[in-house]
Amino acid sequence: MLTLGIETSCDETAVAIVDDQGHVLSDVVHSQVKTHAVYGGVVPELASRDHLQNIVPVYREALERADKTLGDLAGIAVTAQPGLSGALLVGIQVARGLAWSSGLPLVGVDHLVGHLLAVFLRHPEQSEPPPEFPFIALLVSGGHTAIYRVDGDSLAMISELGATRDDAAGEAFDKVAKLLGLGYPGGPIIDRLAQKGDPDRIPLALPMRRQRTLEFSFSGLKTNVARWVESNGPLGDEQRLYDLCAAFQRNVVESLASRTFRAARSHGLRTVVLAGGVAANRGLRARAAQYGRELGIRVVVPHPSHCTDNAAMIAYAGSRRLARGEDDAERLEMSPHTALERVTRKGAGPR
């Protein structure tokens, strides 16, 4: 059973074809990074316009790479939430048109569920088997940071254990990179520079160090970096910049990893999945692997191309709904919010 996936939730226009076992036949992504880099972040109106210009060529290329036609498909899946409203509408309208013209069933997919299930996507070069349910997942990206218990592939079987109270981890990377004049997106840049630095040379406080919660907070660490720069003057010395990046990244990574593995131990689960764009961060992967070895917990990470936004994960998550006979053709709606239940309250204050 082949499923066409469409993803336009933010600044990537993506279309993919995936079978019901997770094998990726094609996965085409048009990135808007250069368009938004000059503004230091995603501009929603520009994102929507870019999706409009590129969705049809990307769709055609996905079919061509897979050597398939619309008639070869069993269904269509599209990101319906969460995301930028205008961007989501582009993908949804295209998906609706394709479903109407072909008579194929259509399902909406929650973007976060797509990320959580991306670990089941298969590539020829992969030999490691996918994880088994249940597992603990850390979903960490530019817009989302949360720990989930995943008992199955449906919304009802995914529960949030803790999330960020303020900035997402990827957002914190972008803001610190902007503060340091490093450019956008900040995560890959800081990750690269951190490899050359010594984190012990810069004293930065570990976020929420004394709290045993599974929630996160990164706004204080971001402020800590800003005050250090203000107190120590311009970063003219390259090594000082490397050290600052290393110290910042280590604290973000330790906050993420320590809470994730604490969740796995408290729930008695032996598998941890990393998902989302920040899952491609080398520091996070290395620290998670270290925790895994020490605690006897398996760590599984999606293929690097499926950590960032892509349509293959949407196609696979949609294929699970299609296999259950679900069809949203008559009631598909867009929402800027996730359908996953949230338990973490935003903002400061006692819990």
XYZ file of C-alpha atoms in Angstrom:
351
model
C 0.000 0.000 0.000
C 1.545 3.310 -1.128
C 0.752 6.617 0.562
C 1.506 10.089 -0.760
C 2.534 12.513 1.992
C 2.419 16.316 1.810
C 4.143 18.577 4.356
C 3.887 22.400 4.370
C 3.618 23.246 8.067
C 6.481 25.762 8.157
C 9.330 26.514 5.746
C 9.810 23.242 3.857
C 7.670 22.230 0.908
C 7.811 18.436 0.872
C 6.130 15.517 -0.884
C 6.982 11.827 -0.444
C 5.750 8.348 -1.330
C 6.101 5.633 1.327
C 4.789 2.083 1.569
C 2.998 0.666 4.600
C 6.236 -0.912 5.888
C 7.952 2.479 6.015
C 10.121 2.023 2.912
C 10.726 5.424 1.295
C 10.243 5.390 -2.479
C 10.756 9.139 -2.842
C 11.136 12.099 -0.516
C 11.471 15.544 -2.104
C 12.053 18.628 0.060
C 12.281 22.218 -1.123
C 13.854 24.311 1.641
C 13.166 28.005 2.207
C 16.157 28.580 4.489
C 17.818 31.104 2.172
C 14.577 33.066 1.850
C 14.170 33.483 5.608
C 17.840 33.679 6.637
C 18.053 37.415 5.924
C 15.251 37.986 8.463
C 16.748 35.750 11.159
C 13.655 33.545 11.248
C 10.614 32.325 9.335
C 8.312 35.011 7.910
C 4.843 33.367 7.659
C 3.606 35.284 4.606
C 6.776 34.557 2.646
C 6.550 30.903 3.630
C 3.004 30.615 2.285
C 3.910 32.274 -1.012
C 6.900 29.996 -1.459
C 4.745 26.911 -0.839
C 2.305 28.102 -3.508
C 5.102 28.457 -6.040
C 6.780 25.114 -5.358
C 4.177 22.573 -4.220
C 3.226 21.377 -7.715
C 6.821 20.945 -9.009
C 7.762 19.134 -5.796
C 4.710 16.846 -6.123
C 5.587 16.001 -9.724
C 9.207 15.275 -8.830
C 8.138 12.931 -6.003
C 6.010 10.895 -8.424
C 8.816 10.838 -10.978
C 11.469 9.677 -8.507
C 9.219 6.879 -7.279
C 8.257 5.994 -10.865
C 4.584 6.025 -9.839
C 1.361 7.743 -10.862
C -1.545 8.939 -8.758
C -3.376 5.764 -9.764
C -0.746 3.609 -8.034
C -1.504 5.108 -4.622
C -3.777 3.809 -1.867
C -4.287 7.162 -0.158
C -3.094 10.681 0.576
C -1.829 12.115 3.867
C -1.243 15.786 4.614
C -0.031 17.760 7.604
C -3.143 19.369 9.101
C -1.676 20.641 12.393
C 0.228 22.244 14.065
C 2.000 24.905 12.024
C 1.643 28.261 10.295
C -1.983 28.607 9.216
C -1.299 29.968 5.739
C 1.404 27.396 5.084
C -0.774 24.496 6.233
C -3.637 25.622 3.996
C -1.480 25.322 0.870
C -0.751 21.658 1.496
C -4.307 20.876 2.586
C -5.877 22.437 -0.493
C -3.538 20.521 -2.806
C -4.275 17.284 -0.932
C -8.015 17.924 -1.165
C -7.774 18.515 -4.907
C -5.784 15.328 -5.474
C -8.183 13.264 -3.360
C -11.249 14.698 -5.122
C -9.844 14.118 -8.598
C -8.653 10.572 -7.877
C -11.253 9.319 -5.423
C -8.497 8.331 -3.004
C -9.042 8.497 0.779
C -7.473 11.497 2.521
C -6.225 11.736 6.097
C -4.840 14.629 8.097
C -1.699 14.045 10.149
C -0.497 15.838 13.254
C 3.011 17.097 12.496
C 4.280 16.004 15.916
C 2.965 12.475 15.435
C 4.824 12.415 12.125
C 8.075 13.249 13.916
C 7.450 10.617 16.600
C 6.887 7.915 13.966
C 9.741 8.999 11.647
C 11.933 6.412 13.348
C 9.964 3.697 11.507
C 10.997 4.942 8.052
C 13.301 2.538 6.219
C 16.231 3.200 3.871
C 18.281 0.570 1.993
C 21.421 1.392 3.972
C 19.705 0.913 7.339
C 20.290 -2.379 9.139
C 19.077 -1.499 12.647
C 15.491 -2.668 13.275
C 12.876 -0.074 14.251
C 11.854 0.252 17.903
C 9.000 -1.652 19.492
C 6.169 -0.018 21.409
C 6.112 1.300 24.053
C 9.031 3.728 24.144
C 9.974 7.146 25.482
C 10.481 9.819 22.834
C 12.180 13.181 23.045
C 10.738 15.447 20.373
C 12.954 18.482 20.057
C 12.899 21.065 17.265
C 12.666 24.778 16.551
C 9.048 24.959 17.645
C 8.563 22.009 19.985
C 10.355 20.395 22.907
C 8.627 17.625 24.859
C 8.997 14.122 26.251
C 6.309 11.603 25.273
C 5.400 8.069 26.191
C 4.491 6.358 22.917
C 2.409 3.177 23.295
C 1.237 2.986 19.675
C 0.872 4.852 16.398
C -2.398 6.703 17.112
C -3.073 9.987 18.910
C -4.795 8.205 21.790
C -1.672 6.157 22.491
C 0.750 9.092 22.814
C 0.959 11.029 26.087
C 3.059 14.043 27.026
C 5.190 13.606 30.151
C 6.805 17.040 30.157
C 7.477 19.923 27.786
C 9.189 23.296 27.700
C 7.722 26.091 29.792
C 9.066 28.761 27.428
C 11.449 28.504 24.448
C 11.803 25.313 22.457
C 15.391 24.043 22.361
C 15.775 24.785 18.654
C 14.381 28.259 19.215
C 16.978 28.822 21.953
C 19.736 27.760 19.544
C 18.451 30.233 16.934
C 18.203 33.110 19.421
C 21.672 32.559 20.845
C 23.115 32.284 17.336
C 21.466 35.591 16.447
C 22.837 37.164 19.636
C 26.334 36.010 18.648
C 25.935 37.127 15.027
C 26.238 33.590 13.656
C 23.304 33.541 11.252
C 20.196 31.393 10.752
C 19.375 28.595 11.375
C 21.468 28.649 14.521
C 21.426 25.016 15.610
C 23.766 23.536 12.969
C 26.147 26.506 13.271
C 26.454 26.278 17.059
C 26.801 22.496 16.828
C 29.691 22.879 14.393
C 31.515 25.543 16.436
C 30.939 23.677 19.704
C 33.084 20.785 18.429
C 36.102 23.133 18.609
C 35.398 24.514 22.081
C 35.925 23.635 25.751
C 32.628 23.981 27.680
C 34.419 24.149 31.031
C 35.965 27.534 30.197
C 32.643 29.411 30.254
C 30.493 29.280 33.426
C 26.846 28.904 32.383
C 24.121 27.640 34.709
C 22.361 24.361 33.926
C 18.629 25.066 33.415
C 16.366 23.971 36.306
C 19.282 22.093 37.846
C 17.675 21.487 41.253
C 14.245 20.462 39.989
C 13.310 16.818 39.419
C 10.580 17.697 36.934
C 10.401 16.385 33.353
C 9.690 19.923 32.129
C 12.229 22.212 30.442
C 13.122 25.893 30.447
C 15.682 27.543 28.183
C 14.925 31.271 28.445
C 17.153 31.616 31.522
C 20.101 29.982 29.775
C 19.626 32.303 26.809
C 19.702 35.289 29.202
C 22.780 33.835 30.903
C 24.613 33.831 27.553
C 23.543 37.420 26.833
C 24.785 38.638 30.230
C 28.094 36.802 29.819
C 28.653 38.487 26.458
C 27.693 41.862 27.938
C 30.122 41.423 30.839
C 33.019 40.025 28.820
C 32.893 42.240 25.767
C 32.937 41.387 22.036
C 33.897 37.850 21.046
C 36.834 38.856 18.876
C 38.785 35.759 19.918
C 37.544 32.768 17.909
C 38.423 30.318 20.678
C 36.224 32.205 23.166
C 33.347 31.933 20.682
C 33.945 28.191 20.315
C 34.045 27.775 24.096
C 30.817 29.741 24.570
C 29.032 27.655 21.940
C 30.329 24.482 23.578
C 29.154 25.577 27.030
C 25.714 26.597 25.773
C 25.228 23.397 23.767
C 26.373 21.177 26.623
C 23.830 22.707 28.988
C 20.972 22.373 26.504
C 21.958 18.791 25.710
C 22.328 17.779 29.361
C 18.934 19.249 30.215
C 17.310 17.335 27.352
C 19.094 14.017 27.843
C 18.971 13.773 31.626
C 15.208 14.313 31.772
C 14.518 11.956 28.884
C 16.387 9.054 30.465
C 14.890 9.858 33.858
C 11.485 9.441 32.201
C 12.522 6.105 30.677
C 13.705 4.776 34.028
C 10.628 5.979 35.912
C 8.345 4.253 33.377
C 10.457 1.107 33.254
C 10.999 1.362 29.488
C 14.187 0.217 27.748
C 13.984 2.240 24.514
C 14.462 5.972 23.927
C 13.740 7.619 20.567
C 15.112 11.017 19.547
C 12.951 12.943 17.072
C 12.790 16.398 15.488
C 15.378 18.675 13.935
C 17.570 18.967 17.033
C 17.863 15.153 17.070
C 20.463 15.692 14.323
C 22.650 17.594 16.830
C 25.907 15.690 17.342
C 26.203 16.690 20.985
C 22.718 15.396 21.787
C 23.265 12.134 19.926
C 26.572 11.517 21.700
C 25.186 12.274 25.181
C 22.096 10.138 24.592
C 24.288 7.262 23.415
C 26.401 7.610 26.559
C 23.332 7.542 28.810
C 22.066 4.543 26.874
C 25.277 2.574 27.413
C 25.407 3.417 31.109
C 21.753 2.547 31.787
C 21.276 -0.322 29.350
C 18.670 1.587 27.338
C 18.454 1.352 23.564
C 18.651 4.704 21.734
C 17.068 4.977 18.283
C 17.324 8.028 16.019
C 15.682 8.520 12.596
C 17.760 8.789 9.449
C 19.287 12.333 9.466
C 17.096 13.391 6.519
C 14.007 12.517 8.557
C 14.919 14.436 11.702
C 14.062 17.757 10.055
C 10.646 18.417 8.494
C 9.841 16.016 5.668
C 6.852 14.425 3.959
C 7.949 10.799 4.367
C 7.087 10.890 8.067
C 3.666 12.360 7.198
C 3.069 9.644 4.614
C 3.976 6.890 7.078
C 1.876 8.319 9.926
C -0.977 8.722 7.448
C -0.596 5.136 6.261
C -1.316 3.958 9.817
C -4.639 5.824 9.764
C -5.467 4.610 6.268
C -4.800 1.015 7.342
C -7.463 1.466 10.022
C -9.948 2.562 7.373
C -9.989 6.216 8.415
C -10.846 8.984 5.933
C -11.014 12.752 6.588
C -12.078 13.740 3.066
C -15.366 15.262 4.277
C -14.107 16.821 7.505
C -10.427 17.684 7.150
C -9.639 20.886 9.058
C -6.511 22.931 9.683
C -5.325 23.978 13.139
C -2.211 25.854 14.296
C -2.243 23.695 17.450
C -1.316 20.054 18.011
C -4.025 17.502 18.697
C -1.809 15.868 21.354
C -2.954 16.673 24.862
C -0.659 19.122 26.654
C 0.089 18.786 30.366
C 2.834 21.414 30.730
C 1.764 24.942 31.602
C 3.656 27.734 29.859
C 5.283 30.491 31.912
C 7.079 30.803 35.238
C 5.777 30.183 38.712
C 5.284 27.244 41.065
C 3.881 23.940 39.821
